[in-house]
mmCIF file with all atom_site columns, C-alpha atoms in Angstrom:
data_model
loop_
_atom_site.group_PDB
_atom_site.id
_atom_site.type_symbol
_atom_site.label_atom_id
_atom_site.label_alt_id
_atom_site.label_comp_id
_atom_site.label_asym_id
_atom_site.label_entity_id
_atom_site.label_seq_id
_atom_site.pdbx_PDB_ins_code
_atom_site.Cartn_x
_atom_site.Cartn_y
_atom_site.Cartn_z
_atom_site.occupancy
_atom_site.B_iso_or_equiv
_atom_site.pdbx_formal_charge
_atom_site.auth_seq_id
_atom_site.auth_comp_id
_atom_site.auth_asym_id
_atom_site.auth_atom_id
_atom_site.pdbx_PDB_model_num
ATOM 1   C CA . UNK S 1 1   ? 119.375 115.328 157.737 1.00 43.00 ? 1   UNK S CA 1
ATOM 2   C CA . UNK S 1 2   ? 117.647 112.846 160.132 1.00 46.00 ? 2   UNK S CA 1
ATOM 3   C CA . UNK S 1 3   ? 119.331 113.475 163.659 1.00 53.00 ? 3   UNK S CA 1
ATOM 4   C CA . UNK S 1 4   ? 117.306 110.759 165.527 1.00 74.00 ? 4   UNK S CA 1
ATOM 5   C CA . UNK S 1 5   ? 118.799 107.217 167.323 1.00 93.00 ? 5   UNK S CA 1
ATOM 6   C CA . UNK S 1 6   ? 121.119 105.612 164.857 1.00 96.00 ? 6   UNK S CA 1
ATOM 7   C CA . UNK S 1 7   ? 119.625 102.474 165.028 1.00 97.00 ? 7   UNK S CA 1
ATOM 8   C CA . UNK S 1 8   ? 116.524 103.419 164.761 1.00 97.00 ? 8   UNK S CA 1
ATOM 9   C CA . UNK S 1 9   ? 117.409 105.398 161.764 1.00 97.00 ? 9   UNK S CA 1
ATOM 10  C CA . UNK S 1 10  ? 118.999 101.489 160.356 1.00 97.00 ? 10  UNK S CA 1
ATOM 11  C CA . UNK S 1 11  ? 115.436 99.854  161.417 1.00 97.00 ? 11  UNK S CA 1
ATOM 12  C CA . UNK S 1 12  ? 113.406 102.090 159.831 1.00 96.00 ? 12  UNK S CA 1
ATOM 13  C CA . UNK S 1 13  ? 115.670 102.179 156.211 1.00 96.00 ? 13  UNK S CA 1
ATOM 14  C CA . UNK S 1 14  ? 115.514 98.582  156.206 1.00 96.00 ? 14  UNK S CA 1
ATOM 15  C CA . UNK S 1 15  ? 112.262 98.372  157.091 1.00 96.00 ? 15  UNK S CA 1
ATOM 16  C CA . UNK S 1 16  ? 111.025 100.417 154.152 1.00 95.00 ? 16  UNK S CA 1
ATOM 17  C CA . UNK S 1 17  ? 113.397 99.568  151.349 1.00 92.00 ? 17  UNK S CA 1
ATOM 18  C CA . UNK S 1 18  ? 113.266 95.816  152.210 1.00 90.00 ? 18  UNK S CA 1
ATOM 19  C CA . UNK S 1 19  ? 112.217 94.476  148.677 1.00 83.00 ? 19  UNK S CA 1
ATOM 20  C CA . UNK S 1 20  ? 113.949 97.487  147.194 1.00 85.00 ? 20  UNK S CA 1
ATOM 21  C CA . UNK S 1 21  ? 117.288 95.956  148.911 1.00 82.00 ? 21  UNK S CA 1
ATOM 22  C CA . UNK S 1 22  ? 116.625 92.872  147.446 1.00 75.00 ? 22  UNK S CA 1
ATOM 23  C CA . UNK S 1 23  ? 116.350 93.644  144.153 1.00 74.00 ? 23  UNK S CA 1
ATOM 24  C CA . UNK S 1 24  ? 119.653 95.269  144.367 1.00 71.00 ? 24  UNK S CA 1
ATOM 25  C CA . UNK S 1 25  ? 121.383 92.388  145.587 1.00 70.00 ? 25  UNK S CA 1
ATOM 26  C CA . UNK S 1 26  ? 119.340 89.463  146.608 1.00 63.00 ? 26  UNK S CA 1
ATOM 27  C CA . UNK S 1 27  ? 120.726 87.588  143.548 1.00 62.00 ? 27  UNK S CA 1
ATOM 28  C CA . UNK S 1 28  ? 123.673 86.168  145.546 1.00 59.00 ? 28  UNK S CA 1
ATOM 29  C CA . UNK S 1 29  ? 126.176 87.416  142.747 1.00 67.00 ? 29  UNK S CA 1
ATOM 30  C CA . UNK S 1 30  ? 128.503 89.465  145.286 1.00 74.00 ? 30  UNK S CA 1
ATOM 31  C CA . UNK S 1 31  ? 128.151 86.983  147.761 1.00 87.00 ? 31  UNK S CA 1
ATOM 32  C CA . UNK S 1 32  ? 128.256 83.552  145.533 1.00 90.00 ? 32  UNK S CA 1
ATOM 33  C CA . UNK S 1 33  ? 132.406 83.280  145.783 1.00 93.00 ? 33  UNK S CA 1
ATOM 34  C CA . UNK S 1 34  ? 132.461 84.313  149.528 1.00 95.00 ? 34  UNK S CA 1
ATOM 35  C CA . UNK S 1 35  ? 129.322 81.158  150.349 1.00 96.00 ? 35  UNK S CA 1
ATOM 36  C CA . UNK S 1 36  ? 130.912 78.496  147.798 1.00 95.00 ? 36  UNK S CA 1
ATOM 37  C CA . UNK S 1 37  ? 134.535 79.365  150.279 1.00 96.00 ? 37  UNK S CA 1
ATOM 38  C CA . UNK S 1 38  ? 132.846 79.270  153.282 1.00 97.00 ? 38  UNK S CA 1
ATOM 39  C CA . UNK S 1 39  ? 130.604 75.982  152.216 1.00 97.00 ? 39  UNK S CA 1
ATOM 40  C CA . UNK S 1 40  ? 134.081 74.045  151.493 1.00 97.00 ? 40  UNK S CA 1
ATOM 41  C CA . UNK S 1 41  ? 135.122 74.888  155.271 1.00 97.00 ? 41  UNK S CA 1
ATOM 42  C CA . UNK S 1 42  ? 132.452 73.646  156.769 1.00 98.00 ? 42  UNK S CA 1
ATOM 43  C CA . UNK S 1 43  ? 131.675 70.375  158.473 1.00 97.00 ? 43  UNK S CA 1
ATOM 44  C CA . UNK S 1 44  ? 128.902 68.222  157.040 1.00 98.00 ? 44  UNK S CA 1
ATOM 45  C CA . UNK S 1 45  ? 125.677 69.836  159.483 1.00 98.00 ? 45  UNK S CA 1
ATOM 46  C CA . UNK S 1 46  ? 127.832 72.499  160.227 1.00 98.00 ? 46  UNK S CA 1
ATOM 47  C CA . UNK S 1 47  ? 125.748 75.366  162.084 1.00 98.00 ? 47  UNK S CA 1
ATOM 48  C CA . UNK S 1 48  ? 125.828 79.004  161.032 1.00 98.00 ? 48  UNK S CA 1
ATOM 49  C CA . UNK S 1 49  ? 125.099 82.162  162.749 1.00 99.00 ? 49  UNK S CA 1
ATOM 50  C CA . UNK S 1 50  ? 124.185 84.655  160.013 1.00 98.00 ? 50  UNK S CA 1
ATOM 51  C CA . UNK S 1 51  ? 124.355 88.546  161.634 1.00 98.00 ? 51  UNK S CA 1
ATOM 52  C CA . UNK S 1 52  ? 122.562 91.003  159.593 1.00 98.00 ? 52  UNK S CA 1
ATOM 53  C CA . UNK S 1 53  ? 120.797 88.185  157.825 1.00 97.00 ? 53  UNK S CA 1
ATOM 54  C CA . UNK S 1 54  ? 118.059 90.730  156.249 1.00 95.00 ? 54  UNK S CA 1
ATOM 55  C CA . UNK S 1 55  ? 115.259 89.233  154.411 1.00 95.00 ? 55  UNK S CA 1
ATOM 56  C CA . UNK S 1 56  ? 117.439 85.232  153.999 1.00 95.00 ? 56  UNK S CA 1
ATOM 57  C CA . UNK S 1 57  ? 118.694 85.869  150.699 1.00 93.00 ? 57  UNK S CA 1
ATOM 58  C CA . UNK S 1 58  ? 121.113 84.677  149.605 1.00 93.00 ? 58  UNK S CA 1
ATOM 59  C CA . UNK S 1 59  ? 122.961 83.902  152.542 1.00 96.00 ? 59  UNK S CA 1
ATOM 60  C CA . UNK S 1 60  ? 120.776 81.561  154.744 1.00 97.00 ? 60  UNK S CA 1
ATOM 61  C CA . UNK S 1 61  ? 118.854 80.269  151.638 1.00 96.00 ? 61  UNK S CA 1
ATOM 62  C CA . UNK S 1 62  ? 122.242 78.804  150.408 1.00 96.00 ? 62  UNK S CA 1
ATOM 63  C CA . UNK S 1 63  ? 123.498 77.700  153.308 1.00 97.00 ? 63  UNK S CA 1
ATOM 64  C CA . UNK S 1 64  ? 120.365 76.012  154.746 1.00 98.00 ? 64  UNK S CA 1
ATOM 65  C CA . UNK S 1 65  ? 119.911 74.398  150.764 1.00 97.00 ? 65  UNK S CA 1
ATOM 66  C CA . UNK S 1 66  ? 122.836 72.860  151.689 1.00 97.00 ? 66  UNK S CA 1
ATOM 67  C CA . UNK S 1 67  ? 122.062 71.095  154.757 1.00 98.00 ? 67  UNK S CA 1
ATOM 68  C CA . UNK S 1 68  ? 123.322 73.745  157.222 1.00 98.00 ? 68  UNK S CA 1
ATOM 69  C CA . UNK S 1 69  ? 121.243 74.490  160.243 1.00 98.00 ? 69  UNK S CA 1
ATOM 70  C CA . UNK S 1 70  ? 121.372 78.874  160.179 1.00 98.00 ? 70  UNK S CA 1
ATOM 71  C CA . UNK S 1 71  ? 120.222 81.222  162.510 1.00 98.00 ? 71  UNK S CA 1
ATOM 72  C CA . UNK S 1 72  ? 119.660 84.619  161.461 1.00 98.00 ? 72  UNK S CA 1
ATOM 73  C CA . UNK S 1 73  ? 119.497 87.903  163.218 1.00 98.00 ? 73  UNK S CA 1
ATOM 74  C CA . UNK S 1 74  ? 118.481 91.135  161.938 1.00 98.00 ? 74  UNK S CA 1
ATOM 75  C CA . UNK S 1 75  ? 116.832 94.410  164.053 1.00 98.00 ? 75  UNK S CA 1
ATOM 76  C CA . UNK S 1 76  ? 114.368 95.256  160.421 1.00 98.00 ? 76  UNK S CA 1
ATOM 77  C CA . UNK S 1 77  ? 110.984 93.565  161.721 1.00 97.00 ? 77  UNK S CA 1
ATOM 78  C CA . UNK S 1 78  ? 109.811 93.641  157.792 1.00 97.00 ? 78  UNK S CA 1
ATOM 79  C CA . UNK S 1 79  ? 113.427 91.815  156.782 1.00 96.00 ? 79  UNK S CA 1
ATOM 80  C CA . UNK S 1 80  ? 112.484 89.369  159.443 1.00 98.00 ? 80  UNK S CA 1
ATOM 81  C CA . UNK S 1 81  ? 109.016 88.696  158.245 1.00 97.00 ? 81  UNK S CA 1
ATOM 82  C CA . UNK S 1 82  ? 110.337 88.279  154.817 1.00 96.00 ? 82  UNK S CA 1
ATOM 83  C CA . UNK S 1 83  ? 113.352 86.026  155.749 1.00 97.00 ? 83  UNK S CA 1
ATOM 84  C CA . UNK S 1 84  ? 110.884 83.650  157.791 1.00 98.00 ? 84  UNK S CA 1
ATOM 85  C CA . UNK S 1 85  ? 108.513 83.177  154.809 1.00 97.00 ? 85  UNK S CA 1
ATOM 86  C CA . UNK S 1 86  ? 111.538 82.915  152.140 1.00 96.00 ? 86  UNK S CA 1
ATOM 87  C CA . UNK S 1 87  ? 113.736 80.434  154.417 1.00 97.00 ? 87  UNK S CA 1
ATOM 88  C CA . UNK S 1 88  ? 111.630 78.099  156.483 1.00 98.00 ? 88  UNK S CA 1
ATOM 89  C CA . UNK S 1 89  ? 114.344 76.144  157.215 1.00 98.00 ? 89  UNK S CA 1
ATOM 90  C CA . UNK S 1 90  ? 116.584 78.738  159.146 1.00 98.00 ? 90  UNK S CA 1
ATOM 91  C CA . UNK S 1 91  ? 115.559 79.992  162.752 1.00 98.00 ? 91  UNK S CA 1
ATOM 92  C CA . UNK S 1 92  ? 115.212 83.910  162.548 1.00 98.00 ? 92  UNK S CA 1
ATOM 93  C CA . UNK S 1 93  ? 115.170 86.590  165.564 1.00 98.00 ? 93  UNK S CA 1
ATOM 94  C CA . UNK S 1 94  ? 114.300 90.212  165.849 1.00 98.00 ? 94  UNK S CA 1
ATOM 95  C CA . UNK S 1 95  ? 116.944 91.888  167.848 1.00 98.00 ? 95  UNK S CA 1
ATOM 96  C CA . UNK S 1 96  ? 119.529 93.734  167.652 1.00 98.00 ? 96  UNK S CA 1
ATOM 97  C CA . UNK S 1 97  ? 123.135 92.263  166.678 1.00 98.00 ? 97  UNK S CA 1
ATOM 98  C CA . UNK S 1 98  ? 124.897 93.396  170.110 1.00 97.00 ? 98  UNK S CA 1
ATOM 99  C CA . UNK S 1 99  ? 121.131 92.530  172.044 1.00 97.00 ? 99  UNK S CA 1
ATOM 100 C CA . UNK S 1 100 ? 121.727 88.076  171.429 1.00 98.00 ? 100 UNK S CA 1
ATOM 101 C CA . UNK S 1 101 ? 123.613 86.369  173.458 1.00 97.00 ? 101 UNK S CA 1
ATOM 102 C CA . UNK S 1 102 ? 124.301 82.413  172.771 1.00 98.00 ? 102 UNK S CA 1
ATOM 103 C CA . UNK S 1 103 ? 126.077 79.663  174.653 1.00 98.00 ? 103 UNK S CA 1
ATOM 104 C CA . UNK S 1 104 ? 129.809 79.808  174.184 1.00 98.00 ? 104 UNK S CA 1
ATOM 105 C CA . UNK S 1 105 ? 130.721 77.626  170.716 1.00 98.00 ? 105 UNK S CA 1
ATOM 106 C CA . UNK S 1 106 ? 127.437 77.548  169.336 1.00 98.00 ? 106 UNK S CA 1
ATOM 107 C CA . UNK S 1 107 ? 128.645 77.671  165.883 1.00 98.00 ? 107 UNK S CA 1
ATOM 108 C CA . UNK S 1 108 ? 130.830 76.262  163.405 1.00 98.00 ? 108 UNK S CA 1
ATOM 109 C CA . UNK S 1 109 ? 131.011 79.810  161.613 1.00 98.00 ? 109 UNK S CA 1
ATOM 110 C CA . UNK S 1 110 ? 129.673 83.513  162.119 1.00 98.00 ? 110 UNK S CA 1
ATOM 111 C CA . UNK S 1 111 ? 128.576 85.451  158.689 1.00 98.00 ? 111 UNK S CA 1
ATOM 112 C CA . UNK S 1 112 ? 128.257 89.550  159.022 1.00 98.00 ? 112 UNK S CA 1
ATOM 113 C CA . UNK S 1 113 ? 127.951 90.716  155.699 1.00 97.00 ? 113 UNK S CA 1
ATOM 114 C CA . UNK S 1 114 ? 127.275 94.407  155.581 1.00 96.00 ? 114 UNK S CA 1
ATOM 115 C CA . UNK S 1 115 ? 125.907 94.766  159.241 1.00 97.00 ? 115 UNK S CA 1
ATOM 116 C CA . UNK S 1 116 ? 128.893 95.149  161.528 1.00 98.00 ? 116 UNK S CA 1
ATOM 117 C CA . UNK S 1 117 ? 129.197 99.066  159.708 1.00 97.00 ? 117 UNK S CA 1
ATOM 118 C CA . UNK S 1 118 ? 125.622 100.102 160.856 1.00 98.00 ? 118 UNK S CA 1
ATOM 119 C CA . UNK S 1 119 ? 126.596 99.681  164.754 1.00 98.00 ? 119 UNK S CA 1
ATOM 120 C CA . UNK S 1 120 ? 128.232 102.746 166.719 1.00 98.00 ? 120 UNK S CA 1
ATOM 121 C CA . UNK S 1 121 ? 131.973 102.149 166.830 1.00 98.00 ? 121 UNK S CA 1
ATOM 122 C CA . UNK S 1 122 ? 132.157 101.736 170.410 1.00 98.00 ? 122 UNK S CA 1
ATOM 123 C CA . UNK S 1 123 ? 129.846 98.501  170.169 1.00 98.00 ? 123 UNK S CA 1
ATOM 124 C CA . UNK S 1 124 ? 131.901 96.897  167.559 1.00 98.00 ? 124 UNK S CA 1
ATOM 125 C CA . UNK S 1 125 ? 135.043 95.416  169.399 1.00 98.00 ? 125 UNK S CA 1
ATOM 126 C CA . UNK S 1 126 ? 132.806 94.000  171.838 1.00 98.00 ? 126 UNK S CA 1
ATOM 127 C CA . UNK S 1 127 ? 130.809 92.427  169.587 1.00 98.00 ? 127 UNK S CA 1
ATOM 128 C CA . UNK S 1 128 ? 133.361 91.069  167.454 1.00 98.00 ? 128 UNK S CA 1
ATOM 129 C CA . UNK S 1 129 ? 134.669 89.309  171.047 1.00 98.00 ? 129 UNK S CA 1
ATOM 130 C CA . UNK S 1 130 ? 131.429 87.769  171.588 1.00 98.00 ? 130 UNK S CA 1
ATOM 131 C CA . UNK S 1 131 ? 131.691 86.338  168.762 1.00 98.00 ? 131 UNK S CA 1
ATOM 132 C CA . UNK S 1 132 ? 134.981 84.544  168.378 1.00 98.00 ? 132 UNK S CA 1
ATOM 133 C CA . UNK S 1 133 ? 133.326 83.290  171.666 1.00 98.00 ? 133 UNK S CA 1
ATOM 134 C CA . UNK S 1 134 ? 130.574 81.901  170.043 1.00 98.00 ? 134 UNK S CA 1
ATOM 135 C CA . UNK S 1 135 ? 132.662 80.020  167.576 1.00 98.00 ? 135 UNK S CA 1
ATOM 136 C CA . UNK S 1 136 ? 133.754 76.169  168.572 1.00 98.00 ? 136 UNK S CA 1
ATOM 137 C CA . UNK S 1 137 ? 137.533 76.190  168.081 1.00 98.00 ? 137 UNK S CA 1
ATOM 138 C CA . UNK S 1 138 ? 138.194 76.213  164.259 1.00 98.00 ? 138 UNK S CA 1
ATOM 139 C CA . UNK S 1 139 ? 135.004 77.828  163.913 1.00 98.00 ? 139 UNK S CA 1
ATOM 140 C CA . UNK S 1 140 ? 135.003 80.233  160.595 1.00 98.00 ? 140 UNK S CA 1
ATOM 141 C CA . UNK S 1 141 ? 134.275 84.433  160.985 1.00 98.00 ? 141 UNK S CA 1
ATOM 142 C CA . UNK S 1 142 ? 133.566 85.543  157.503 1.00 98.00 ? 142 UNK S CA 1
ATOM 143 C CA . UNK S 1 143 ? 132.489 89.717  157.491 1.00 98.00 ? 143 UNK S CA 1
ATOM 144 C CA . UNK S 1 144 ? 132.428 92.865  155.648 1.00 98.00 ? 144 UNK S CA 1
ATOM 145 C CA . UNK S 1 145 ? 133.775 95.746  157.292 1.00 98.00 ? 145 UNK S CA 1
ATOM 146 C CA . UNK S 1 146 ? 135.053 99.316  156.619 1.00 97.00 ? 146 UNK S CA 1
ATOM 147 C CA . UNK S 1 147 ? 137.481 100.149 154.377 1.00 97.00 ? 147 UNK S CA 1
ATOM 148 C CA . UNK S 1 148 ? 137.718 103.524 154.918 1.00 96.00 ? 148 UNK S CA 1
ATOM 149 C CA . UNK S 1 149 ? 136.646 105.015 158.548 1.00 97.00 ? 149 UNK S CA 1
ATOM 150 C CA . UNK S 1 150 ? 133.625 107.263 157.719 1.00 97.00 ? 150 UNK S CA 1
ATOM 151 C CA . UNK S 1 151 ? 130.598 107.705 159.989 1.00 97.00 ? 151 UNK S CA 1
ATOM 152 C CA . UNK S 1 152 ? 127.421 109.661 158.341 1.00 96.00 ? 152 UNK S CA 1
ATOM 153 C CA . UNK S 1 153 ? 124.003 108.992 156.991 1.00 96.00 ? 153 UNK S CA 1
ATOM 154 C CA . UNK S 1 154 ? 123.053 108.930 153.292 1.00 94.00 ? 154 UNK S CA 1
ATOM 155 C CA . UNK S 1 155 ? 119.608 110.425 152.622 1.00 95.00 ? 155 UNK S CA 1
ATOM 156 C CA . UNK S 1 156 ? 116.793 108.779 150.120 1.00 94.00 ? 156 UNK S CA 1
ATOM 157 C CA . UNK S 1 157 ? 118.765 105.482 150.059 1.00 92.00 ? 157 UNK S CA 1
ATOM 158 C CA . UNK S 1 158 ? 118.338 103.576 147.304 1.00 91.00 ? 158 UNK S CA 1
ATOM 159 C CA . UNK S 1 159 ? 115.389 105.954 146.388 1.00 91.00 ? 159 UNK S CA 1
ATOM 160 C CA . UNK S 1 160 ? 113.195 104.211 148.981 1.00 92.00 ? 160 UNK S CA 1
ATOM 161 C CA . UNK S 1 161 ? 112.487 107.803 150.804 1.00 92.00 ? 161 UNK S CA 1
ATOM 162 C CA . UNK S 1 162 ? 114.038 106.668 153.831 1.00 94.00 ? 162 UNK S CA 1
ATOM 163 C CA . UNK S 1 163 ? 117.684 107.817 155.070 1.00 96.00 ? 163 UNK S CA 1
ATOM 164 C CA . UNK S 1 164 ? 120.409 105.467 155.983 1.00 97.00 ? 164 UNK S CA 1
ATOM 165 C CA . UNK S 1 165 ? 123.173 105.442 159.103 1.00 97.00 ? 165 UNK S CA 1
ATOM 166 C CA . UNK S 1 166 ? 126.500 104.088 158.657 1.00 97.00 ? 166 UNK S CA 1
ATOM 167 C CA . UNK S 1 167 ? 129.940 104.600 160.999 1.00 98.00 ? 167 UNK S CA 1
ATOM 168 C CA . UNK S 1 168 ? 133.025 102.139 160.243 1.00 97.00 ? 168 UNK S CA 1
ATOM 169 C CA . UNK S 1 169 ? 136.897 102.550 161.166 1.00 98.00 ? 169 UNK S CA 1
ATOM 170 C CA . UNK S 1 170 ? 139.208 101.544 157.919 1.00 98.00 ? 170 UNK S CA 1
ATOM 171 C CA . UNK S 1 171 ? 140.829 98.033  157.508 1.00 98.00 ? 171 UNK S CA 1
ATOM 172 C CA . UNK S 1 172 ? 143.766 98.686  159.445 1.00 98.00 ? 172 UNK S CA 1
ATOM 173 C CA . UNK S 1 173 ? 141.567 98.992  162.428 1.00 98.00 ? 173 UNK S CA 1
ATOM 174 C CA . UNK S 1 174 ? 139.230 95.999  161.945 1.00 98.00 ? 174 UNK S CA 1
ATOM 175 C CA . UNK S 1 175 ? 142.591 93.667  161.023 1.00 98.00 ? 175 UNK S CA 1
ATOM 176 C CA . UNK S 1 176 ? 143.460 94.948  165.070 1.00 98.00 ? 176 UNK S CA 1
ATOM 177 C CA . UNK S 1 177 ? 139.572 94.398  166.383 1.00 98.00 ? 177 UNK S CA 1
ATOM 178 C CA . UNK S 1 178 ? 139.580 91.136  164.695 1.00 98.00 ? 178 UNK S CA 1
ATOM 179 C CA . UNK S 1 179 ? 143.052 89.840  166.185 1.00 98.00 ? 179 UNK S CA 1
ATOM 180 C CA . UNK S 1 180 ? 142.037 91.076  169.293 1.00 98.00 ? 180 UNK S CA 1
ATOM 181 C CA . UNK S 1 181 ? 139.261 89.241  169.554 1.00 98.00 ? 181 UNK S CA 1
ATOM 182 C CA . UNK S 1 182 ? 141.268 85.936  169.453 1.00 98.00 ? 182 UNK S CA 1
ATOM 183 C CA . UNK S 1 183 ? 140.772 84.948  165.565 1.00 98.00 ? 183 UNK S CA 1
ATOM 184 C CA . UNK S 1 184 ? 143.112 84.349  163.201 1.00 98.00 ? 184 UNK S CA 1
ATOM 185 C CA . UNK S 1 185 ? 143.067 86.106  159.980 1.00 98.00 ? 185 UNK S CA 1
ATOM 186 C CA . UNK S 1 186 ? 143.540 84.168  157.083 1.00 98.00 ? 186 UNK S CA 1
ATOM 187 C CA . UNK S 1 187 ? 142.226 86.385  154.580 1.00 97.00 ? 187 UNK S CA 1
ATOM 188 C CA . UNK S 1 188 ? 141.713 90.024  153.419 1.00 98.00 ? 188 UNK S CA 1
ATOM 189 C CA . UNK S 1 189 ? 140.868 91.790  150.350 1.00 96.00 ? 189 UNK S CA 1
ATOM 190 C CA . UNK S 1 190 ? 139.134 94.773  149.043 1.00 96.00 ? 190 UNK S CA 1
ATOM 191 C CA . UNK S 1 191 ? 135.706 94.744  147.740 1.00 95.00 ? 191 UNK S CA 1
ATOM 192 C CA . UNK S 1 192 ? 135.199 97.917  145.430 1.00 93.00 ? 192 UNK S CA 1
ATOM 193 C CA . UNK S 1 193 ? 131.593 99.262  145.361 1.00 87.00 ? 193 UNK S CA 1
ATOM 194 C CA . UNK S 1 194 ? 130.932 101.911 142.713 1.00 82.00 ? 194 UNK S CA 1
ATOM 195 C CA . UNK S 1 195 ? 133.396 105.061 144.181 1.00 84.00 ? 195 UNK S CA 1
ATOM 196 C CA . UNK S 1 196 ? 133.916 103.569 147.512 1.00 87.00 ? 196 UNK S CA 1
ATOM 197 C CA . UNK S 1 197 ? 134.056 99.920  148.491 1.00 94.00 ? 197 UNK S CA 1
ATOM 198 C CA . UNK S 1 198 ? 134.803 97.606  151.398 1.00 96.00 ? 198 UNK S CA 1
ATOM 199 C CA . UNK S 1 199 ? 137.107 95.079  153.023 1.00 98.00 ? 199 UNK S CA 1
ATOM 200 C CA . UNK S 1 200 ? 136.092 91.026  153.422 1.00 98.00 ? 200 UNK S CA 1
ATOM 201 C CA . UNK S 1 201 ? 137.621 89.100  156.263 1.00 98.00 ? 201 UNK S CA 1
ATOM 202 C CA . UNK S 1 202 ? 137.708 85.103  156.790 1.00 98.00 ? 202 UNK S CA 1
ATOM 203 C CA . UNK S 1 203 ? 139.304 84.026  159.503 1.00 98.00 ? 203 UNK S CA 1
ATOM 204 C CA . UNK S 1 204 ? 139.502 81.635  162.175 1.00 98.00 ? 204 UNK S CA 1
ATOM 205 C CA . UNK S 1 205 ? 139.101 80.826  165.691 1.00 98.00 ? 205 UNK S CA 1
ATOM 206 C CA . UNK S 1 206 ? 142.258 78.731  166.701 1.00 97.00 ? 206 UNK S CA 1
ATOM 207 C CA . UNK S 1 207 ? 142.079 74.740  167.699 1.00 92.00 ? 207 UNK S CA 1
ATOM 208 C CA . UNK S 1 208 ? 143.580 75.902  170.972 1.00 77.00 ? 208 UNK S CA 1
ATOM 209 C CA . UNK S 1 209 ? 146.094 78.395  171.912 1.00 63.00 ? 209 UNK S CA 1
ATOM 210 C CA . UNK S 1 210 ? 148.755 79.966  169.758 1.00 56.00 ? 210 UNK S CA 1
ATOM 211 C CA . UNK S 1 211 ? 146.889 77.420  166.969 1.00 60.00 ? 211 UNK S CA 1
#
């Protein structure tokens, strides 16, 4: 079992299963219903702040095909590489998620699919704050989160050779981080994934407050 810094164990799995990732679900399939929702919300131009972007696909190359301006973040260095040659459109950074910082309502929506669960539990309410404050009022949150609180790391994932780190509370306590943070949730469901599975969020920064 690899004992060494969690993220660092995250860096190094993504770094070395990049195209492996990919080809598991680079297709845009799981994520098609949740982009063709969130492209309906948007303004015309609207600007999108994709967390965990990984190597572009599907999420920035959708949204920038359809004339919205997306930055990406991601801490793999290989995911980055591969996002900046795939999506020359989108602006791309190396860093880790709770490392950015961005003037206060940057964006017109924040996109976190499958990244929020690889941060230590302690950095996740926090995060989730800065981000409702990077929203302009209205602004969209759309995330996967934990469905079931677990914290642990899967060896050989994906059969790349390399292990990967995961800690998430369950629903109950993201639908309290979330609120917290000042959005509004407007939807939740379950997103089953072989034995275990997930929960998607969209919600909503208010117009103004109690809105």
């Amino acid at each position: 079992m690899d004992t060494g810094d969690p993220k660092d164990i995250v860096r190094r799995g993504y770094d070395v299963v990049a195209a492996r990732y990919d080809d598991a679900y680079g297709d845009g399939t799981k994520y098609g219903s949740w982009l063709d929702d969130l492209r309906r919300q948007l303004p015309a131009g609207g600007t999108v702040l994709d967390l965990g972007c990984g190597g572009g696909v599907p999420v920035a190359r959708v949204l920038t095909d359809a004339g919205h301006p997306v930055t990406g973040v991601d801490i793999s260095d290989v995911q980055i590489r591969r996002a900046r040659e795939r999506v020359p459109g989108a602006v791309f950074h190396r860093a880790d998620l709770t490392d950015v910082d961005f003037e206060p309502g940057s964006f017109d929506a924040v996109v976190c699919f499958y990244a929020l669960i690889h941060l230590p539990l302690t950095e996740q309410p926090p995060l989730l704050r800065r981000i409702a404050g990077w929203l302009r009022p209205g602004g969209r949150f759309v995330a996967t989160a934990g469905h079931g609180a677990w914290t642990g790391v899967q060896e050989d994932w994906l059969g790349g050779g390399a292990p990967m780190w995961w800690s998430h509370t369950d629903a109950a306590g993201y639908r309290e981080w979330i609120s917290l943070a000042g959005l509004t949730i407007e939807h939740e469901e379950y997103v089953p994934e072989g034995d275990v599975g997930h929960t998607l969020f969209r919600a909503r920064r208010p117009l103004r407050a109690g809105t």
